[in-house]
Rosetta silent file (secondary structure, phi, psi, omega in degrees, C-alpha in Angstrom):
SEQUENCE: YVNRILSHFQGNQRYGRADDFIEELMMSPPTMTTLDEEGGKVALVDPMEIAEFVVKEREDVALEWKDTLMEVPQDHTEIRRLQLDRMMGIVQNKVEP
SCORE:     score description
SCORE:     0.000 S_00000001
   1 L     0.000  -50.500 -176.089    2.218   11.351  -18.699 S_00000001
   2 H   -57.658  -40.117 -179.672    3.132   14.140  -21.112 S_00000001
   3 H   -69.815  -15.532 -175.547    1.835   12.161  -24.100 S_00000001
   4 H  -112.022    8.087 -177.363   -1.513   11.632  -22.330 S_00000001
   5 H   -56.461  -53.573 -177.005   -2.248   15.118  -20.973 S_00000001
   6 H   -68.884  -38.487 -174.852   -4.891   15.983  -23.562 S_00000001
   7 H   -81.448  -19.128 -174.841   -6.430   12.522  -23.809 S_00000001
   8 H  -123.144  -25.398 -167.151   -6.592   11.776  -20.074 S_00000001
   9 H  -123.486  -17.514 -177.771   -6.271   14.904  -17.928 S_00000001
  10 L  -107.570  141.492  177.740   -7.542   18.084  -19.608 S_00000001
  11 L    75.942 -170.469  178.379  -11.140   19.031  -20.155 S_00000001
  12 L   -73.407  131.111  178.883  -14.149   16.815  -19.611 S_00000001
  13 L  -123.917  154.200  178.100  -13.257   13.151  -19.582 S_00000001
  14 L   -70.373  157.949  179.285  -15.466   10.102  -19.447 S_00000001
  15 L   -58.740  134.281  177.519  -15.913    8.288  -16.153 S_00000001
  16 L    89.343    2.813 -177.752  -12.999    5.967  -15.402 S_00000001
  17 H   -63.459  -37.631  178.318  -10.478    7.759  -17.608 S_00000001
  18 H   -64.380  -36.632  177.151   -8.031    8.134  -14.715 S_00000001
  19 H   -65.124  -35.003  176.043   -8.278    4.396  -14.101 S_00000001
  20 H   -60.741  -41.667  179.642   -7.374    3.835  -17.752 S_00000001
  21 H   -62.321  -45.390 -179.964   -4.216    5.870  -17.199 S_00000001
  22 H   -61.463  -42.688  179.380   -3.281    3.817  -14.113 S_00000001
  23 H   -62.580  -45.160  178.370   -3.870    0.586  -16.044 S_00000001
  24 H   -61.698  -39.558  179.102   -1.738    1.783  -18.977 S_00000001
  25 H   -62.911  -44.754 -178.887    0.959    2.813  -16.520 S_00000001
  26 H   -66.552  -26.251 -179.782    0.931   -0.601  -14.844 S_00000001
  27 H   -84.919  -10.113 -178.288    1.217   -2.324  -18.223 S_00000001
  28 L   -78.045  144.819  177.170    4.279   -0.245  -19.203 S_00000001
  29 L   -77.973  154.037  173.689    7.739   -1.786  -18.837 S_00000001
  30 L   -60.919  150.048  178.988   10.319   -0.194  -16.538 S_00000001
  31 E  -132.906  160.599  175.028   12.669    2.208  -18.314 S_00000001
  32 E  -105.815  142.394  178.040   16.047    3.762  -17.695 S_00000001
  33 E  -139.229  151.800  178.280   16.524    7.512  -17.948 S_00000001
  34 E   -86.017  142.862 -179.640   19.492    9.840  -17.583 S_00000001
  35 L   -98.812  -15.402  179.683   19.491   12.286  -14.691 S_00000001
  36 L  -134.181  166.534 -175.792   22.158   14.637  -15.983 S_00000001
  37 L   -67.948  -27.523 -178.970   23.181   16.074  -19.341 S_00000001
  38 L   -80.382  -14.650 -179.339   26.394   14.064  -19.482 S_00000001
  39 L    80.437   14.456 -178.724   24.533   10.790  -19.055 S_00000001
  40 L   -77.111  -30.057 -179.362   26.646    9.790  -16.082 S_00000001
  41 L  -112.039  128.189  178.589   23.725    9.270  -13.755 S_00000001
  42 E  -123.727  157.717  178.818   20.864    7.014  -14.710 S_00000001
  43 E  -138.610  150.761  175.473   17.708    5.997  -12.878 S_00000001
  44 E   -90.338  128.039  175.525   15.185    3.234  -13.198 S_00000001
  45 E  -102.095  110.994 -176.392   11.615    4.456  -13.740 S_00000001
  46 L  -101.470  104.551 -177.982    9.307    1.792  -12.333 S_00000001
  47 H   -58.695  -34.591  179.052    5.731    2.278  -13.603 S_00000001
  48 H   -64.869  -39.880  178.833    4.312   -0.083  -10.965 S_00000001
  49 H   -66.813  -39.680  177.912    5.861    2.000   -8.184 S_00000001
  50 H   -65.679  -43.526  178.581    4.477    5.197   -9.736 S_00000001
  51 H   -61.789  -41.562  178.141    1.014    3.618  -10.068 S_00000001
  52 H   -61.453  -42.752  178.966    1.160    2.513   -6.436 S_00000001
  53 H   -62.744  -44.637 -179.200    2.068    6.052   -5.375 S_00000001
  54 H   -63.445  -44.554  179.930   -0.786    7.561   -7.427 S_00000001
  55 H   -63.883  -38.998  177.503   -3.335    5.088   -6.029 S_00000001
  56 H   -63.893  -42.366  177.836   -2.148    5.812   -2.466 S_00000001
  57 H   -63.058  -41.671  177.601   -2.529    9.552   -3.063 S_00000001
  58 H   -61.637  -40.130  178.231   -6.037    8.995   -4.461 S_00000001
  59 H   -62.820  -44.465  179.663   -6.890    6.976   -1.351 S_00000001
  60 H   -60.854  -42.522  178.620   -5.625    9.762    0.918 S_00000001
  61 H   -64.353  -44.393 -179.257   -7.718   12.343   -0.954 S_00000001
  62 H   -62.242  -41.143  178.670  -10.814   10.115   -0.821 S_00000001
  63 H   -66.637  -37.196  177.361  -10.413    9.605    2.937 S_00000001
  64 H   -65.836  -42.839  177.030   -9.990   13.353    3.454 S_00000001
  65 H   -61.497  -42.382 -179.956  -13.157   14.032    1.410 S_00000001
  66 H   -59.193  -47.251  179.285  -14.989   11.376    3.425 S_00000001
  67 H   -60.957  -42.198  179.203  -13.996   13.032    6.709 S_00000001
  68 H   -63.617  -44.678 -178.048  -15.052   16.437    5.386 S_00000001
  69 H   -70.471  -24.963  176.624  -18.392   15.138    4.145 S_00000001
  70 H   -64.758  -24.405 -179.849  -19.087   13.395    7.454 S_00000001
  71 L   -85.059  -11.705 -177.314  -19.257   16.875    9.010 S_00000001
  72 H   -57.418  -47.463  179.528  -21.855   18.166    6.518 S_00000001
  73 H   -57.455  -37.910  178.506  -24.896   16.993    8.517 S_00000001
  74 H   -67.658  -39.814 -179.567  -23.561   18.838   11.582 S_00000001
  75 H   -66.169  -27.739 -174.598  -22.859   21.955    9.546 S_00000001
  76 L   -99.832    5.575 -177.489  -26.410   21.935    8.159 S_00000001
  77 H   -59.259  -44.964 -178.969  -28.310   21.304   11.419 S_00000001
  78 H   -65.964  -39.691  178.102  -29.234   24.970   11.847 S_00000001
  79 H   -62.377  -44.840  179.011  -30.332   25.261    8.213 S_00000001
  80 H   -61.561  -41.316  179.353  -32.548   22.185    8.596 S_00000001
  81 H   -62.065  -43.843  179.164  -34.080   23.583   11.792 S_00000001
  82 H   -64.723  -39.705  178.086  -34.901   26.866   10.058 S_00000001
  83 H   -63.992  -43.496  179.426  -36.428   25.035    7.076 S_00000001
  84 H   -64.266  -43.118  177.727  -38.590   22.891    9.373 S_00000001
  85 H   -59.337  -43.444  179.941  -39.691   25.953   11.343 S_00000001
  86 H   -63.541  -42.815  178.502  -40.667   27.698    8.094 S_00000001
  87 H   -63.639  -32.449 -179.016  -42.627   24.642    6.906 S_00000001
  88 L   -86.496   -2.446  178.401  -44.456   24.533   10.253 S_00000001
  89 L    81.492   15.532  178.821  -45.248   28.247   10.059 S_00000001
  90 L   -84.375  124.024 -178.703  -43.047   29.188   12.989 S_00000001
  91 L   -90.879  131.498  178.301  -41.747   32.727   12.603 S_00000001
  92 L   -89.605  129.963  173.386  -38.228   33.366   13.786 S_00000001
  93 L   -91.802  123.627  179.551  -37.634   36.564   15.703 S_00000001
  94 L   -76.250  130.660  178.792  -34.228   37.937   14.918 S_00000001
  95 L  -107.004  118.416  179.192  -32.308   38.769   18.065 S_00000001
  96 L   -86.891  135.520 -179.973  -29.706   41.473   17.587 S_00000001
  97 L   -70.518    0.000    0.000  -26.625   41.193   19.831 S_00000001
């Protein structure tokens, strides 16, 4: 990830650049890394598992956006009514509470 920050994640990127990162990640071999300074604890870094996690997170975000966007027509009903009234020449009288 750190080696790809500038080329994949910062600034304007071409369409599909994130998918390139996932593909590169999936093609990477698993590695071992130390968890402490003494080197006593090691862990396996599984790129496929990380890619799966990232894709699942992307799916969750996409579903949340979808749900939010499904409400847009309801949120804009009053705006549409006012636009139609204006096009038809209907003047709205403002009612003060």
